[in-house]
mmCIF file of C-alpha atoms in Angstrom:
data_model
loop_
_atom_site.group_PDB
_atom_site.id
_atom_site.type_symbol
_atom_site.label_atom_id
_atom_site.label_comp_id
_atom_site.label_asym_id
_atom_site.label_seq_id
_atom_site.Cartn_x
_atom_site.Cartn_y
_atom_site.Cartn_z
ATOM 1 C CA MET A 1 25.838 40.707 4.582
ATOM 2 C CA LYS A 2 25.849 37.294 6.574
ATOM 3 C CA LYS A 3 28.311 34.539 5.559
ATOM 4 C CA ALA A 4 27.961 30.878 5.827
ATOM 5 C CA VAL A 5 30.317 27.775 4.939
ATOM 6 C CA VAL A 6 28.476 24.605 4.311
ATOM 7 C CA PHE A 7 30.690 21.413 4.331
ATOM 8 C CA GLY A 8 28.844 18.719 2.757
ATOM 9 C CA ALA A 9 27.230 21.045 0.213
ATOM 10 C CA GLY A 10 27.265 18.696 -3.012
ATOM 11 C CA GLY A 11 24.746 16.148 -0.866
ATOM 12 C CA PHE A 12 21.473 16.047 -0.417
ATOM 13 C CA ILE A 13 20.300 18.041 2.716
ATOM 14 C CA GLY A 14 23.614 19.850 2.483
ATOM 15 C CA SER A 15 22.637 21.020 -1.312
ATOM 16 C CA HIS A 16 19.323 22.060 -0.382
ATOM 17 C CA TRP A 17 20.600 24.268 2.770
ATOM 18 C CA VAL A 18 22.588 26.263 0.675
ATOM 19 C CA GLU A 19 19.388 26.972 -1.476
ATOM 20 C CA TYR A 20 18.032 27.995 1.559
ATOM 21 C CA LEU A 21 20.607 30.304 3.106
ATOM 22 C CA LYS A 22 20.795 31.950 -0.370
ATOM 23 C CA ALA A 23 17.004 33.152 -0.466
ATOM 24 C CA LYS A 24 17.490 34.030 3.185
ATOM 25 C CA GLY A 25 20.311 36.817 1.797
ATOM 26 C CA PHE A 26 23.280 34.644 2.988
ATOM 27 C CA TRP A 27 26.892 34.832 1.094
ATOM 28 C CA VAL A 28 27.647 31.275 1.032
ATOM 29 C CA LEU A 29 30.719 29.580 0.545
ATOM 30 C CA ALA A 30 29.813 25.776 -0.636
ATOM 31 C CA VAL A 31 32.472 22.985 0.126
ATOM 32 C CA ASP A 32 32.138 19.100 -1.200
ATOM 33 C CA ARG A 33 34.062 16.890 -2.849
ATOM 34 C CA LYS A 34 31.298 16.927 -5.551
ATOM 35 C CA HIS A 35 28.520 19.115 -6.935
ATOM 36 C CA PRO A 36 24.817 18.396 -6.587
ATOM 37 C CA ALA A 37 23.556 15.962 -8.751
ATOM 38 C CA TYR A 38 20.556 17.307 -9.997
ATOM 39 C CA PHE A 39 20.966 21.023 -10.183
ATOM 40 C CA THR A 40 23.346 23.948 -10.205
ATOM 41 C CA SER A 41 24.451 25.346 -6.681
ATOM 42 C CA SER A 42 23.543 28.972 -6.134
ATOM 43 C CA ALA A 43 26.342 29.404 -3.418
ATOM 44 C CA ASP A 44 28.610 32.308 -4.485
ATOM 45 C CA GLN A 45 31.693 30.257 -4.303
ATOM 46 C CA PHE A 46 31.693 26.305 -4.771
ATOM 47 C CA ILE A 47 34.918 24.790 -3.918
ATOM 48 C CA LEU A 48 36.168 21.052 -4.626
ATOM 49 C CA THR A 49 38.481 19.516 -2.012
ATOM 50 C CA ASP A 50 38.545 16.799 -0.147
ATOM 51 C CA LEU A 51 37.582 17.488 4.068
ATOM 52 C CA ARG A 52 39.714 14.977 5.185
ATOM 53 C CA ASP A 53 42.480 16.936 3.987
ATOM 54 C CA LYS A 54 43.494 19.562 7.296
ATOM 55 C CA ALA A 55 45.254 22.114 5.260
ATOM 56 C CA ALA A 56 43.185 22.361 2.254
ATOM 57 C CA MET A 57 40.048 23.072 4.874
ATOM 58 C CA LYS A 58 42.551 25.585 6.664
ATOM 59 C CA SER A 59 43.077 27.573 3.416
ATOM 60 C CA LEU A 60 39.448 28.221 2.899
ATOM 61 C CA TRP A 61 38.569 29.041 6.648
ATOM 62 C CA ILE A 62 36.351 32.234 6.980
ATOM 63 C CA LYS A 63 36.301 32.674 10.629
ATOM 64 C CA GLU A 64 33.319 35.657 10.536
ATOM 65 C CA ALA A 65 31.048 32.828 9.341
ATOM 66 C CA THR A 66 28.481 30.218 10.512
ATOM 67 C CA LEU A 67 29.967 26.927 9.723
ATOM 68 C CA TYR A 68 27.123 24.108 8.723
ATOM 69 C CA GLN A 69 28.811 20.440 9.093
ATOM 70 C CA PHE A 70 26.702 17.988 6.916
ATOM 71 C CA ALA A 71 29.503 16.086 5.511
ATOM 72 C CA ALA A 72 29.911 12.573 5.826
ATOM 73 C CA ASP A 73 30.505 9.152 4.644
ATOM 74 C CA MET A 74 27.119 7.796 5.168
ATOM 75 C CA GLY A 75 24.250 6.042 2.915
ATOM 76 C CA GLY A 76 20.815 3.656 3.071
ATOM 77 C CA ALA A 77 20.544 0.406 4.933
ATOM 78 C CA GLY A 78 22.333 -1.483 1.752
ATOM 79 C CA TYR A 79 25.724 0.796 2.973
ATOM 80 C CA VAL A 80 25.602 1.396 6.511
ATOM 81 C CA PHE A 81 24.063 -2.400 7.989
ATOM 82 C CA THR A 82 26.047 -4.420 6.130
ATOM 83 C CA GLY A 83 29.205 -4.255 8.040
ATOM 84 C CA ASP A 84 31.227 -3.812 5.069
ATOM 85 C CA ASN A 85 32.052 -0.075 5.076
ATOM 86 C CA ASP A 86 32.447 0.286 9.015
ATOM 87 C CA ALA A 87 35.862 1.431 8.962
ATOM 88 C CA GLU A 88 35.236 3.875 6.139
ATOM 89 C CA VAL A 89 32.241 5.450 7.675
ATOM 90 C CA MET A 90 33.668 5.627 10.876
ATOM 91 C CA THR A 91 37.337 7.334 9.842
ATOM 92 C CA ASN A 92 36.577 9.206 6.977
ATOM 93 C CA SER A 93 33.816 11.023 9.485
ATOM 94 C CA ALA A 94 35.632 11.341 12.265
ATOM 95 C CA GLN A 95 38.283 13.145 10.579
ATOM 96 C CA ILE A 96 36.539 15.335 8.850
ATOM 97 C CA ASN A 97 34.924 16.411 12.473
ATOM 98 C CA THR A 98 37.938 16.704 13.827
ATOM 99 C CA ASN A 99 39.194 18.708 11.158
ATOM 100 C CA THR A 100 36.498 20.964 11.704
ATOM 101 C CA LEU A 101 36.649 21.206 15.365
ATOM 102 C CA ARG A 102 40.470 21.965 15.730
ATOM 103 C CA LEU A 103 40.487 24.427 13.169
ATOM 104 C CA SER A 104 37.326 26.323 14.967
ATOM 105 C CA ILE A 105 39.356 25.840 18.102
ATOM 106 C CA GLU A 106 42.590 27.342 16.357
ATOM 107 C CA LEU A 107 41.462 30.111 13.461
ATOM 108 C CA GLY A 108 38.082 31.028 15.731
ATOM 109 C CA ILE A 109 34.187 30.652 13.776
ATOM 110 C CA GLU A 110 31.061 32.490 14.925
ATOM 111 C CA SER A 111 29.518 29.266 15.067
ATOM 112 C CA LEU A 112 29.040 25.925 14.180
ATOM 113 C CA PHE A 113 25.965 23.291 13.080
ATOM 114 C CA PHE A 114 26.253 19.650 13.357
ATOM 115 C CA ALA A 115 24.429 17.349 11.289
ATOM 116 C CA SER A 116 23.847 13.973 13.534
ATOM 117 C CA SER A 117 21.424 11.318 13.115
ATOM 118 C CA ALA A 118 18.403 8.754 14.863
ATOM 119 C CA CYS A 119 20.938 6.358 14.537
ATOM 120 C CA ILE A 120 22.634 7.038 17.682
ATOM 121 C CA TYR A 121 19.678 5.942 19.686
ATOM 122 C CA PRO A 122 20.333 2.444 21.391
ATOM 123 C CA ARG A 123 19.177 -0.642 19.427
ATOM 124 C CA HIS A 124 17.145 -1.962 22.462
ATOM 125 C CA LEU A 125 15.125 0.486 22.593
ATOM 126 C CA GLN A 126 14.276 0.442 18.534
ATOM 127 C CA ARG A 127 12.551 -3.420 19.151
ATOM 128 C CA HIS A 128 9.052 -4.521 18.501
ATOM 129 C CA GLY A 129 6.682 -3.573 21.153
ATOM 130 C CA GLN A 130 9.034 -0.884 22.642
ATOM 131 C CA ASP A 131 7.918 2.862 22.513
ATOM 132 C CA PRO A 132 9.517 4.067 18.840
ATOM 133 C CA TYR A 133 8.936 7.390 19.881
ATOM 134 C CA LEU A 134 12.336 8.161 20.725
ATOM 135 C CA LYS A 135 13.391 10.922 23.224
ATOM 136 C CA GLU A 136 17.051 13.067 23.236
ATOM 137 C CA ASP A 137 17.820 11.649 26.558
ATOM 138 C CA ASP A 138 16.933 7.879 25.288
ATOM 139 C CA ALA A 139 20.757 8.031 23.715
ATOM 140 C CA TYR A 140 21.850 7.106 26.835
ATOM 141 C CA PRO A 141 23.269 3.940 28.048
ATOM 142 C CA ALA A 142 24.549 4.043 24.610
ATOM 143 C CA HIS A 143 24.574 1.522 22.221
ATOM 144 C CA PRO A 144 23.653 2.331 18.692
ATOM 145 C CA ASP A 145 23.275 -0.451 16.023
ATOM 146 C CA SER A 146 25.858 0.750 13.713
ATOM 147 C CA ASP A 147 29.078 1.920 13.293
ATOM 148 C CA TYR A 148 27.649 4.850 11.559
ATOM 149 C CA GLY A 149 25.697 5.842 14.648
ATOM 150 C CA TRP A 150 28.717 5.503 17.417
ATOM 151 C CA GLU A 151 30.595 7.953 14.701
ATOM 152 C CA LYS A 152 28.128 10.314 14.999
ATOM 153 C CA LEU A 153 26.937 9.981 19.111
ATOM 154 C CA PHE A 154 30.673 10.369 19.622
ATOM 155 C CA ALA A 155 30.948 13.660 16.910
ATOM 156 C CA GLU A 156 28.011 14.729 19.256
ATOM 157 C CA ARG A 157 30.087 14.709 22.190
ATOM 158 C CA MET A 158 33.144 16.564 20.550
ATOM 159 C CA TYR A 159 31.247 19.498 19.273
ATOM 160 C CA MET A 160 29.520 19.836 22.672
ATOM 161 C CA GLY A 161 32.811 19.341 24.397
ATOM 162 C CA VAL A 162 33.922 22.780 21.883
ATOM 163 C CA GLN A 163 31.034 24.276 23.012
ATOM 164 C CA ARG A 164 31.751 23.518 26.563
ATOM 165 C CA ASN A 165 35.331 24.668 27.160
ATOM 166 C CA TYR A 166 36.055 26.931 23.911
ATOM 167 C CA GLY A 167 32.747 28.710 24.021
ATOM 168 C CA ILE A 168 31.902 28.598 20.061
ATOM 169 C CA PRO A 169 28.303 27.835 19.953
ATOM 170 C CA CYS A 170 27.420 25.052 18.568
ATOM 171 C CA ARG A 171 23.960 23.298 17.210
ATOM 172 C CA ILE A 172 23.353 19.585 16.887
ATOM 173 C CA ALA A 173 20.126 18.235 14.895
ATOM 174 C CA ARG A 174 19.335 14.377 14.831
ATOM 175 C CA PHE A 175 17.778 13.865 11.297
ATOM 176 C CA HIS A 176 15.343 11.159 11.202
ATOM 177 C CA ASN A 177 15.123 9.565 7.813
ATOM 178 C CA VAL A 178 15.165 13.282 5.602
ATOM 179 C CA TYR A 179 13.828 12.615 1.723
ATOM 180 C CA GLY A 180 12.487 14.827 -0.793
ATOM 181 C CA PRO A 181 13.311 15.768 -4.421
ATOM 182 C CA CYS A 182 16.917 15.754 -5.930
ATOM 183 C CA GLY A 183 18.087 13.032 -3.532
ATOM 184 C CA ILE A 184 20.061 10.355 -4.790
ATOM 185 C CA TYR A 185 17.950 7.256 -5.641
ATOM 186 C CA GLU A 186 20.338 4.822 -7.046
ATOM 187 C CA GLY A 187 24.379 3.739 -6.807
ATOM 188 C CA GLY A 188 24.331 1.753 -3.300
ATOM 189 C CA LYS A 189 24.018 4.909 -0.260
ATOM 190 C CA GLU A 190 20.193 5.494 -1.714
ATOM 191 C CA LYS A 191 17.601 5.184 1.358
ATOM 192 C CA ALA A 192 14.421 3.810 1.843
ATOM 193 C CA VAL A 193 11.623 6.676 0.011
ATOM 194 C CA ALA A 194 13.967 7.263 -3.057
ATOM 195 C CA ALA A 195 15.258 3.606 -3.475
ATOM 196 C CA LEU A 196 11.308 2.374 -3.608
ATOM 197 C CA CYS A 197 10.578 5.050 -5.777
ATOM 198 C CA ARG A 198 13.124 3.915 -8.120
ATOM 199 C CA LYS A 199 11.913 0.363 -7.729
ATOM 200 C CA VAL A 200 8.375 1.786 -8.465
ATOM 201 C CA ALA A 201 9.179 3.735 -11.643
ATOM 202 C CA LEU A 202 11.065 0.816 -13.306
ATOM 203 C CA ALA A 203 8.223 -1.709 -12.787
ATOM 204 C CA GLU A 204 5.702 -2.403 -15.717
ATOM 205 C CA ASN A 205 1.732 -3.180 -14.293
ATOM 206 C CA GLY A 206 1.914 -6.795 -13.032
ATOM 207 C CA ASP A 207 5.454 -6.912 -11.892
ATOM 208 C CA SER A 208 6.853 -6.954 -8.377
ATOM 209 C CA ILE A 209 9.166 -4.873 -6.629
ATOM 210 C CA GLU A 210 11.838 -6.199 -3.891
ATOM 211 C CA VAL A 211 11.207 -4.988 -0.299
ATOM 212 C CA TRP A 212 14.419 -6.547 1.861
ATOM 213 C CA GLY A 213 13.499 -8.491 5.395
ATOM 214 C CA ASP A 214 9.459 -8.921 5.927
ATOM 215 C CA GLY A 215 8.870 -5.073 5.638
ATOM 216 C CA HIS A 216 7.220 -5.003 8.719
ATOM 217 C CA GLN A 217 9.823 -2.770 10.223
ATOM 218 C CA GLN A 218 8.729 0.846 10.987
ATOM 219 C CA ARG A 219 10.080 4.503 10.599
ATOM 220 C CA SER A 220 9.431 8.049 10.089
ATOM 221 C CA PHE A 221 10.481 10.046 7.500
ATOM 222 C CA LEU A 222 11.018 13.922 7.270
ATOM 223 C CA PHE A 223 10.029 15.966 4.199
ATOM 224 C CA ILE A 224 13.551 18.108 3.032
ATOM 225 C CA GLU A 225 11.451 21.598 3.297
ATOM 226 C CA ASP A 226 10.335 20.627 7.053
ATOM 227 C CA CYS A 227 14.092 19.476 7.825
ATOM 228 C CA LEU A 228 15.301 23.013 6.774
ATOM 229 C CA GLU A 229 12.730 24.955 8.653
ATOM 230 C CA GLY A 230 13.736 23.236 11.565
ATOM 231 C CA ILE A 231 17.573 23.777 11.133
ATOM 232 C CA TRP A 232 16.855 27.717 10.660
ATOM 233 C CA ARG A 233 14.918 27.789 13.773
ATOM 234 C CA LEU A 234 17.406 25.483 15.468
ATOM 235 C CA MET A 235 20.235 27.598 14.498
ATOM 236 C CA LYS A 236 17.904 31.043 15.717
ATOM 237 C CA ALA A 237 17.503 29.435 19.187
ATOM 238 C CA SER A 238 19.858 30.651 21.776
ATOM 239 C CA ASN A 239 18.142 28.237 24.746
ATOM 240 C CA VAL A 240 19.239 24.963 22.644
ATOM 241 C CA GLU A 241 22.896 23.737 23.545
ATOM 242 C CA ARG A 242 22.203 20.028 23.651
ATOM 243 C CA PRO A 243 21.430 17.982 20.330
ATOM 244 C CA LEU A 244 17.712 17.857 19.033
ATOM 245 C CA ASN A 245 15.406 15.642 17.103
ATOM 246 C CA ILE A 246 14.499 17.064 13.771
ATOM 247 C CA GLY A 247 11.923 14.001 12.415
ATOM 248 C CA SER A 248 8.533 13.156 11.633
ATOM 249 C CA SER A 249 6.505 11.353 14.115
ATOM 250 C CA GLU A 250 4.209 10.289 11.522
ATOM 251 C CA MET A 251 5.609 6.336 11.526
ATOM 252 C CA VAL A 252 4.865 3.744 8.771
ATOM 253 C CA SER A 253 5.965 0.188 8.034
ATOM 254 C CA ILE A 254 7.942 -0.329 5.046
ATOM 255 C CA ASN A 255 5.547 -2.413 3.558
ATOM 256 C CA ASP A 256 2.896 -0.067 3.769
ATOM 257 C CA LEU A 257 5.278 2.854 2.582
ATOM 258 C CA ALA A 258 6.039 0.963 -0.781
ATOM 259 C CA LYS A 259 2.471 0.433 -1.135
ATOM 260 C CA LEU A 260 1.823 4.699 -1.026
ATOM 261 C CA ILE A 261 4.410 4.901 -3.813
ATOM 262 C CA ILE A 262 2.563 2.148 -5.964
ATOM 263 C CA LYS A 263 -0.496 4.018 -5.273
ATOM 264 C CA GLN A 264 0.754 7.010 -6.562
ATOM 265 C CA SER A 265 2.228 5.463 -9.561
ATOM 266 C CA ASN A 266 -1.412 4.131 -10.536
ATOM 267 C CA LYS A 267 0.267 0.826 -11.486
ATOM 268 C CA ALA A 268 -0.661 -2.689 -10.441
ATOM 269 C CA LEU A 269 2.066 -3.750 -8.507
ATOM 270 C CA THR A 270 3.029 -6.634 -5.926
ATOM 271 C CA LEU A 271 5.949 -6.704 -2.859
ATOM 272 C CA ARG A 272 8.613 -9.184 -2.797
ATOM 273 C CA HIS A 273 10.586 -9.496 0.034
ATOM 274 C CA ILE A 274 14.035 -10.862 -0.561
ATOM 275 C CA ASP A 275 17.158 -10.910 2.225
ATOM 276 C CA GLY A 276 18.709 -7.986 2.849
ATOM 277 C CA PRO A 277 20.232 -5.629 5.580
ATOM 278 C CA VAL A 278 16.918 -3.646 7.665
ATOM 279 C CA GLY A 279 18.166 -1.943 10.646
ATOM 280 C CA VAL A 280 16.378 -2.043 13.646
ATOM 281 C CA ASP A 281 12.572 -2.957 14.220
ATOM 282 C CA ALA A 282 10.757 0.286 14.723
ATOM 283 C CA ARG A 283 11.942 4.134 15.248
ATOM 284 C CA SER A 284 10.260 7.335 15.310
ATOM 285 C CA SER A 285 10.485 11.114 16.351
ATOM 286 C CA ASP A 286 9.601 12.587 19.645
ATOM 287 C CA ASN A 287 9.475 15.779 19.028
ATOM 288 C CA THR A 288 8.246 17.335 22.499
ATOM 289 C CA LEU A 289 11.791 18.927 23.379
ATOM 290 C CA ALA A 290 11.628 20.741 19.266
ATOM 291 C CA GLU A 291 7.908 22.183 20.183
ATOM 292 C CA GLU A 292 9.184 23.326 23.241
ATOM 293 C CA THR A 293 12.539 24.922 22.452
ATOM 294 C CA ILE A 294 12.178 26.313 18.805
ATOM 295 C CA LYS A 295 8.718 26.460 18.387
ATOM 296 C CA TRP A 296 9.058 23.531 15.249
ATOM 297 C CA GLN A 297 6.910 20.539 13.813
ATOM 298 C CA PRO A 298 6.359 18.954 10.329
ATOM 299 C CA THR A 299 4.080 20.351 8.344
ATOM 300 C CA VAL A 300 4.220 17.941 5.315
ATOM 301 C CA SER A 301 2.250 14.681 5.336
ATOM 302 C CA LEU A 302 3.950 11.577 3.981
ATOM 303 C CA LYS A 303 1.557 11.217 1.541
ATOM 304 C CA GLU A 304 2.808 14.500 0.172
ATOM 305 C CA GLY A 305 6.200 14.503 0.578
ATOM 306 C CA VAL A 306 6.041 10.591 -1.351
ATOM 307 C CA LYS A 307 3.710 12.217 -4.307
ATOM 308 C CA ALA A 308 6.590 14.978 -4.518
ATOM 309 C CA THR A 309 9.398 12.717 -4.549
ATOM 310 C CA TYR A 310 8.389 10.043 -6.484
ATOM 311 C CA LEU A 311 6.933 12.450 -8.942
ATOM 312 C CA TRP A 312 10.556 14.051 -9.246
ATOM 313 C CA ILE A 313 12.242 10.586 -9.495
ATOM 314 C CA SER A 314 10.266 9.149 -12.253
ATOM 315 C CA GLU A 315 10.571 12.128 -14.483
ATOM 316 C CA VAL A 316 14.082 12.375 -14.219
ATOM 317 C CA MET A 317 14.261 8.348 -14.969
ATOM 318 C CA LYS A 318 12.084 9.055 -18.183
ATOM 319 C CA GLU A 319 14.774 12.056 -19.298
ATOM 320 C CA GLU A 320 17.513 10.120 -18.154
ATOM 321 C CA ALA A 321 16.361 6.668 -20.234
#
């Protein structure tokens, strides 16, 4: 039986990836500081530990496995773009990645996967009037718009360096705003889709919901099922030794995203714009390389994905009320 180790298995993508691997017949060791928030993991073994502790990481190492590294100090715009959490975001994530790579070199590992982010792309390419569809080569000259993006970009270089110097196969996915059921929707680290779904679910007919900034900022959002399929195809590919976009090219303004969620709710709501961190003006994923190399492209439309996500969040909130 094939073995996999999943770091960050209590988080959104990592927890879903554990379930995906189990459905594929893998034996899975899941590792995180927390269990998944909304369901019980199917992992064969789930260890609660702090991956910043190299000795703790070493004690659970399985060299005859593929290691998937999703663990990071991260969150939505309210956490990443204020600047208040930069030191923690960078040092915590860098420590986890350094430990992962040092032990891969010292103890051996079959192969590695690293979850990177579209936040690595330069801010000057993400202004209104620019082509928002970012290709992998657009990462350089580098100028991410947040320290979270800088850390992810540096980590990419570390993983590629280990692949180049030590021959350990590494695959890197640059995720573009992954969303879906079973993701956090409150507490300050939630992202745009989940945050707006929560606001709409809480609102009564005739209310207004808050939108940060003017709402004209544009993004693409990738449904979790498409994300998992992209990871699977990337890991099976033998010819992709560079970071690869895993995102949707279906772009939408935050205003229109909010209106789409409101429509799903069947409520009469309006938007109320307030000051808040908004990130770059416009960003979407150019999936040409993914289509060419791993024959992957998203299949779930934003409308379908938002419907599934809103229904899940609204039901959970009713149960918790």
